[in-house]
Amino acid sequence: MTELSEGHGDPFALHLAALAVLDDRGVVVGWNRRAQELLGHPDTAVIGRTASEVLVDPRDLPAVTEAAVNCRRTGGWFGVLTLRHRDERLVELGLKAQEVSRDGRVREWVIAGAPAADVLEWQRDRAVLDGLYRQCPIGLVVHGLDLRILRVNRAIERFSGVPAADFQGLPTGRMLLPDDARKAVDRVRQVMETGRPLVYSEQYARLERDPARERVVLVSSFRMEDPSGRILGVAEMIEDITERHRAQHRLALLDQVGSRIGTTLDVAETARELAEVMVPHLADHASVDLLQPVTRGEEPTRALAGPVVRLGTCSVGAQQPGPPHPHGEPVEFGPDTPQAACLAEGRPVLEPVLPPDWFSTEGRQGAHPPDMGAHSLIVVPLAARGLVLGVMTLWRSRRPDAFEADDLTLAQELASRAAVAIDNARRFTQQQQTAFTLQSSLLPRAVPDQSAVEVALRYLPASAAPGLGGDWFDVIPLSGARVALVVGDVVGRGIHAAATMGRMRTAVHTLASLDLEPDEVLSRLDDLVNLLAAEQEAVGERPVGEQVVGATCLYAVYDPVSGRCSVARAGHPPPAVSAQDGQVALLDLPAGPPLGLGGLPFETRDVELAEGSLLCLYTNGIIGERHIDVDVGLTKLCAALTRPAGTLERTCQAVVDALVPSRPSDDVVLLIARTRMLPPDNVASWRLPAEPASAARARALTSAKLTEWGLEHLAFTTELIASELVTNVYRYAGGPATLRLIRERCLVCEVSDTSHTSPHLRRARTTDEGGRGLFLVAQMAERWGTRYTREGKTVWTEQLLTGTPV
């Protein structure tokens, strides 16, 4: 009896099983209450009778006989038989028979029975339990109340390489590295104290006997209790997910490369992003070195290139020393370094284990280890579109495990994806530099000194936009000491916009030389933009985001003699005017349509500007980002101009500081002009009637005024010029003439009349009596020309004041 199981749930336990005792002849000599419950026979009905007579159906007698024979032969038996209930129904029971001897002579048989379903369930439970310890691929660890290991299964044995018997009695976490062991103990203690199971907790499980190998396990824990609630310990199911973890880690890294690298079209920033992605997920230290032509946006040669530039580095731990070369400085790799080999051959290099003296070898001095504790190295080329752009170097020093072939494959994939982003940034840099060079060559290199205005300007290209914009400006000297101030903005970005801007600026210079009114200048520009658009349409040239579909422009002409400013605009923001008393206002000008719409009129408006007024011209970038309301930006501009900062240059910079962010998203042009007035003594004007004597009158007036100004050395030529121009008015124009002399940086002689007939310069033959007037004028003057007004025209000349004070 003592060998029968006492385990909880065991259907053959003494308090659960039906028990019967048979003598050697098969007569029932013992019968317990549980047997009566299962088969319905009281003990008085079965004791003293053979079991086959009372309990066995005749049809089942062969199976019972066979079981009895086996039992006698082996001394015991276990199986399932069908017995007869008292009410004649058949009951299937699981039976366990065992031989018992008394005094070495009397032999009896103890038979324990239970419902067959209970026995089968118990057998399955025992098989599951046995499978957990012997066949289950998931590890099982049983911890006692004293946090010592009671038992482990064979999966733990395979995982650790330690026999299962050696674990018994060891403290929890004994074979793990200290950090991992501490977490394991805390985990078991928490489950034991709280009773709350822990499901699928991901943990590191690095073994002391193999610290270089990274191991990750998935742990589920629960507290074990007996039926009375007494705590027995904690059981843990442990699954080795190291390979799954690495695969997920690689996928996460690949995802980070896609989302974090190439966020900007900047070569240096992309290199830094790549280095930061590598640490600490794959390496302890990372550096990204690019060939020098790549950093300049140039295409590297296919042959072995020269020095590289280190643009990206990252290391774990603030206390770790950085690389010996700061960002952006050239790096020379020795001929025997893995980086040089990688650049030359375009193939990756894997050094799983580096000997301590590896870096001291002659020729490897340029390998630049981040610290002397580095023990494993990977170098992969950054190659895109068949070109090697640089190399990425990965080191491990803190992590004990060495780089493996899988790590090299992952590094190559990451480098390949990053190289495409770097090459895109390189190409963008090249395009930007080309556009910038073109734009710089098309914009004014310097603003000419003017008697009419003092000018300060700022041009700030957008830092975040894809390609330079078409913002432009100009300060153009005009006849009669006047000046034209121009700002414009071509729609589109990049080289196309810069080229179009240059064409428009050239056109403005040509139109300005004709001394056209501002509205007429804009009308001619509108025709030019329509012509450019028609050319693109004709050849099918429609580069996305770059095609010119229009432009805006503001054209202003200021006359320092009269103080009058004539302004017209084509879809451009209005200029701001700041008076000497600090009052700032936007000029009320008709908006005019943007250039390129075609057929709509422009209108010139004249305003009087007092001497010392500030005329502020600008493009959209100065009044705020695209998401900011225009009125808000204009209010800020007026507020900044209300507080002049001393010199004009300081005022200009103060406006930029107040309104323009550090990285503007749009190009910015700001042009501020302080108006000047010519002194009245420097201007002389006379009205002459249309008669022959007016020519002589013009010579006399001119001679007297030049003598007054101390310009006697110019008297002869100027008298001749004035006489010829007045004579032309008398002969061809009709009506009175106005003679005006202006003394500024040069001597200006102007003759105005009411005719719009254009004078023509021609070469007279030797026999001609006339026709030499304008030819003589052109020979004696430095420059000459004709401008037209609504009232008529003005023929003007300029002569240098060589060595003469003004």
PDB file of N, CA and C in Angstrom, residues 632-676:
ATOM      1  N   VAL A 632       0.232  91.074 -41.130  1.00  0.00           N
ATOM      2  CA  VAL A 632       1.048  90.998 -39.913  1.00  0.00           C
ATOM      3  C   VAL A 632       2.500  91.302 -40.247  1.00  0.00           C
ATOM      4  N   GLY A 633       2.996  90.722 -41.346  1.00  0.00           N
ATOM      5  CA  GLY A 633       4.373  90.977 -41.746  1.00  0.00           C
ATOM      6  C   GLY A 633       4.610  92.431 -42.089  1.00  0.00           C
ATOM      7  N   LEU A 634       3.672  93.064 -42.785  1.00  0.00           N
ATOM      8  CA  LEU A 634       3.826  94.481 -43.124  1.00  0.00           C
ATOM      9  C   LEU A 634       3.817  95.356 -41.883  1.00  0.00           C
ATOM     10  N   THR A 635       3.011  95.001 -40.912  1.00  0.00           N
ATOM     11  CA  THR A 635       2.986  95.759 -39.648  1.00  0.00           C
ATOM     12  C   THR A 635       4.326  95.660 -38.938  1.00  0.00           C
ATOM     13  N   LYS A 636       4.914  94.464 -38.935  1.00  0.00           N
ATOM     14  CA  LYS A 636       6.232  94.299 -38.306  1.00  0.00           C
ATOM     15  C   LYS A 636       7.306  95.095 -39.047  1.00  0.00           C
ATOM     16  N   LEU A 637       7.196  95.122 -40.388  1.00  0.00           N
ATOM     17  CA  LEU A 637       8.170  95.887 -41.166  1.00  0.00           C
ATOM     18  C   LEU A 637       8.085  97.371 -40.833  1.00  0.00           C
ATOM     19  N   CYS A 638       6.889  97.911 -40.792  1.00  0.00           N
ATOM     20  CA  CYS A 638       6.724  99.331 -40.454  1.00  0.00           C
ATOM     21  C   CYS A 638       7.231  99.623 -39.050  1.00  0.00           C
ATOM     22  N   ALA A 639       6.984  98.690 -38.116  1.00  0.00           N
ATOM     23  CA  ALA A 639       7.462  98.897 -36.745  1.00  0.00           C
ATOM     24  C   ALA A 639       8.981  98.914 -36.694  1.00  0.00           C
ATOM     25  N   ALA A 640       9.642  98.038 -37.488  1.00  0.00           N
ATOM     26  CA  ALA A 640      11.103  98.013 -37.490  1.00  0.00           C
ATOM     27  C   ALA A 640      11.676  99.278 -38.100  1.00  0.00           C
ATOM     28  N   LEU A 641      11.013  99.835 -39.126  1.00  0.00           N
ATOM     29  CA  LEU A 641      11.491 101.071 -39.745  1.00  0.00           C
ATOM     30  C   LEU A 641      11.224 102.288 -38.885  1.00  0.00           C
ATOM     31  N   THR A 642      10.288 102.194 -37.971  1.00  0.00           N
ATOM     32  CA  THR A 642       9.969 103.328 -37.091  1.00  0.00           C
ATOM     33  C   THR A 642      11.117 103.625 -36.144  1.00  0.00           C
ATOM     34  N   ARG A 643      11.941 102.608 -35.894  1.00  0.00           N
ATOM     35  CA  ARG A 643      13.064 102.774 -34.964  1.00  0.00           C
ATOM     36  C   ARG A 643      14.371 102.719 -35.742  1.00  0.00           C
ATOM     37  N   PRO A 644      14.739 103.800 -36.455  1.00  0.00           N
ATOM     38  CA  PRO A 644      15.992 103.777 -37.225  1.00  0.00           C
ATOM     39  C   PRO A 644      17.188 103.573 -36.299  1.00  0.00           C
ATOM     40  N   ALA A 645      18.168 102.792 -36.799  1.00  0.00           N
ATOM     41  CA  ALA A 645      19.313 102.419 -35.949  1.00  0.00           C
ATOM     42  C   ALA A 645      20.568 103.143 -36.398  1.00  0.00           C
ATOM     43  N   GLY A 646      20.528 104.468 -36.484  1.00  0.00           N
ATOM     44  CA  GLY A 646      21.727 105.225 -36.821  1.00  0.00           C
ATOM     45  C   GLY A 646      21.999 105.185 -38.307  1.00  0.00           C
ATOM     46  N   THR A 647      23.139 104.607 -38.685  1.00  0.00           N
ATOM     47  CA  THR A 647      23.516 104.550 -40.085  1.00  0.00           C
ATOM     48  C   THR A 647      22.523 103.696 -40.866  1.00  0.00           C
ATOM     49  N   LEU A 648      22.532 103.888 -42.181  1.00  0.00           N
ATOM     50  CA  LEU A 648      21.603 103.146 -43.019  1.00  0.00           C
ATOM     51  C   LEU A 648      21.911 101.651 -42.990  1.00  0.00           C
ATOM     52  N   GLU A 649      23.183 101.299 -42.930  1.00  0.00           N
ATOM     53  CA  GLU A 649      23.549  99.882 -42.862  1.00  0.00           C
ATOM     54  C   GLU A 649      23.025  99.249 -41.580  1.00  0.00           C
ATOM     55  N   ARG A 650      23.130  99.959 -40.464  1.00  0.00           N
ATOM     56  CA  ARG A 650      22.627  99.420 -39.205  1.00  0.00           C
ATOM     57  C   ARG A 650      21.110  99.307 -39.224  1.00  0.00           C
ATOM     58  N   THR A 651      20.456 100.278 -39.842  1.00  0.00           N
ATOM     59  CA  THR A 651      18.997 100.195 -39.966  1.00  0.00           C
ATOM     60  C   THR A 651      18.588  98.988 -40.802  1.00  0.00           C
ATOM     61  N   CYS A 652      19.303  98.775 -41.891  1.00  0.00           N
ATOM     62  CA  CYS A 652      19.003  97.637 -42.759  1.00  0.00           C
ATOM     63  C   CYS A 652      19.185  96.323 -41.999  1.00  0.00           C
ATOM     64  N   GLN A 653      20.282  96.206 -41.250  1.00  0.00           N
ATOM     65  CA  GLN A 653      20.524  94.978 -40.503  1.00  0.00           C
ATOM     66  C   GLN A 653      19.517  94.805 -39.376  1.00  0.00           C
ATOM     67  N   ALA A 654      19.097  95.897 -38.763  1.00  0.00           N
ATOM     68  CA  ALA A 654      18.107  95.812 -37.691  1.00  0.00           C
ATOM     69  C   ALA A 654      16.779  95.279 -38.217  1.00  0.00           C
ATOM     70  N   VAL A 655      16.402  95.691 -39.419  1.00  0.00           N
ATOM     71  CA  VAL A 655      15.162  95.184 -40.013  1.00  0.00           C
ATOM     72  C   VAL A 655      15.286  93.682 -40.271  1.00  0.00           C
ATOM     73  N   VAL A 656      16.428  93.256 -40.793  1.00  0.00           N
ATOM     74  CA  VAL A 656      16.645  91.823 -41.039  1.00  0.00           C
ATOM     75  C   VAL A 656      16.586  91.044 -39.732  1.00  0.00           C
ATOM     76  N   ASP A 657      17.258  91.541 -38.698  1.00  0.00           N
ATOM     77  CA  ASP A 657      17.268  90.837 -37.410  1.00  0.00           C
ATOM     78  C   ASP A 657      15.871  90.733 -36.816  1.00  0.00           C
ATOM     79  N   ALA A 658      15.053  91.748 -37.051  1.00  0.00           N
ATOM     80  CA  ALA A 658      13.717  91.758 -36.451  1.00  0.00           C
ATOM     81  C   ALA A 658      12.726  90.889 -37.198  1.00  0.00           C
ATOM     82  N   LEU A 659      12.914  90.713 -38.502  1.00  0.00           N
ATOM     83  CA  LEU A 659      11.878  90.058 -39.304  1.00  0.00           C
ATOM     84  C   LEU A 659      12.282  88.724 -39.915  1.00  0.00           C
ATOM     85  N   VAL A 660      13.567  88.492 -40.118  1.00  0.00           N
ATOM     86  CA  VAL A 660      13.997  87.297 -40.864  1.00  0.00           C
ATOM     87  C   VAL A 660      14.501  86.239 -39.889  1.00  0.00           C
ATOM     88  N   PRO A 661      13.976  85.003 -39.963  1.00  0.00           N
ATOM     89  CA  PRO A 661      14.481  83.931 -39.097  1.00  0.00           C
ATOM     90  C   PRO A 661      15.900  83.534 -39.498  1.00  0.00           C
ATOM     91  N   SER A 662      16.553  82.761 -38.617  1.00  0.00           N
ATOM     92  CA  SER A 662      17.935  82.363 -38.876  1.00  0.00           C
ATOM     93  C   SER A 662      18.053  81.489 -40.118  1.00  0.00           C
ATOM     94  N   ARG A 663      17.015  80.692 -40.400  1.00  0.00           N
ATOM     95  CA  ARG A 663      17.002  79.856 -41.603  1.00  0.00           C
ATOM     96  C   ARG A 663      15.731  80.167 -42.393  1.00  0.00           C
ATOM     97  N   PRO A 664      15.761  81.235 -43.191  1.00  0.00           N
ATOM     98  CA  PRO A 664      14.543  81.625 -43.915  1.00  0.00           C
ATOM     99  C   PRO A 664      14.139  80.560 -44.921  1.00  0.00           C
ATOM    100  N   SER A 665      12.848  80.386 -45.062  1.00  0.00           N
ATOM    101  CA  SER A 665      12.329  79.412 -46.017  1.00  0.00           C
ATOM    102  C   SER A 665      12.129  80.011 -47.399  1.00  0.00           C
ATOM    103  N   ASP A 666      12.305  81.322 -47.525  1.00  0.00           N
ATOM    104  CA  ASP A 666      12.147  81.973 -48.816  1.00  0.00           C
ATOM    105  C   ASP A 666      13.278  82.982 -48.971  1.00  0.00           C
ATOM    106  N   ASP A 667      13.654  83.260 -50.224  1.00  0.00           N
ATOM    107  CA  ASP A 667      14.693  84.256 -50.467  1.00  0.00           C
ATOM    108  C   ASP A 667      14.243  85.616 -49.929  1.00  0.00           C
ATOM    109  N   VAL A 668      15.234  86.396 -49.510  1.00  0.00           N
ATOM    110  CA  VAL A 668      14.950  87.712 -48.925  1.00  0.00           C
ATOM    111  C   VAL A 668      15.773  88.763 -49.663  1.00  0.00           C
ATOM    112  N   VAL A 669      15.106  89.787 -50.153  1.00  0.00           N
ATOM    113  CA  VAL A 669      15.772  90.984 -50.683  1.00  0.00           C
ATOM    114  C   VAL A 669      15.231  92.184 -49.919  1.00  0.00           C
ATOM    115  N   LEU A 670      16.139  92.967 -49.377  1.00  0.00           N
ATOM    116  CA  LEU A 670      15.767  94.204 -48.678  1.00  0.00           C
ATOM    117  C   LEU A 670      16.662  95.315 -49.218  1.00  0.00           C
ATOM    118  N   LEU A 671      16.052  96.347 -49.753  1.00  0.00           N
ATOM    119  CA  LEU A 671      16.773  97.495 -50.302  1.00  0.00           C
ATOM    120  C   LEU A 671      16.196  98.754 -49.675  1.00  0.00           C
ATOM    121  N   ILE A 672      17.033  99.474 -48.928  1.00  0.00           N
ATOM    122  CA  ILE A 672      16.605 100.720 -48.291  1.00  0.00           C
ATOM    123  C   ILE A 672      17.429 101.859 -48.879  1.00  0.00           C
ATOM    124  N   ALA A 673      16.738 102.879 -49.374  1.00  0.00           N
ATOM    125  CA  ALA A 673      17.404 104.042 -49.981  1.00  0.00           C
ATOM    126  C   ALA A 673      17.041 105.294 -49.177  1.00  0.00           C
ATOM    127  N   ARG A 674      18.070 106.060 -48.788  1.00  0.00           N
ATOM    128  CA  ARG A 674      17.845 107.353 -48.126  1.00  0.00           C
ATOM    129  C   ARG A 674      17.965 108.438 -49.192  1.00  0.00           C
ATOM    130  N   THR A 675      16.896 109.216 -49.359  1.00  0.00           N
ATOM    131  CA  THR A 675      16.850 110.192 -50.440  1.00  0.00           C
ATOM    132  C   THR A 675      17.737 111.398 -50.143  1.00  0.00           C
ATOM    133  N   ARG A 676      18.276 111.938 -51.214  1.00  0.00           N
ATOM    134  CA  ARG A 676      19.055 113.168 -51.149  1.00  0.00           C
ATOM    135  C   ARG A 676      18.462 114.178 -52.129  1.00  0.00           C
TER     136      ARG A 676
END
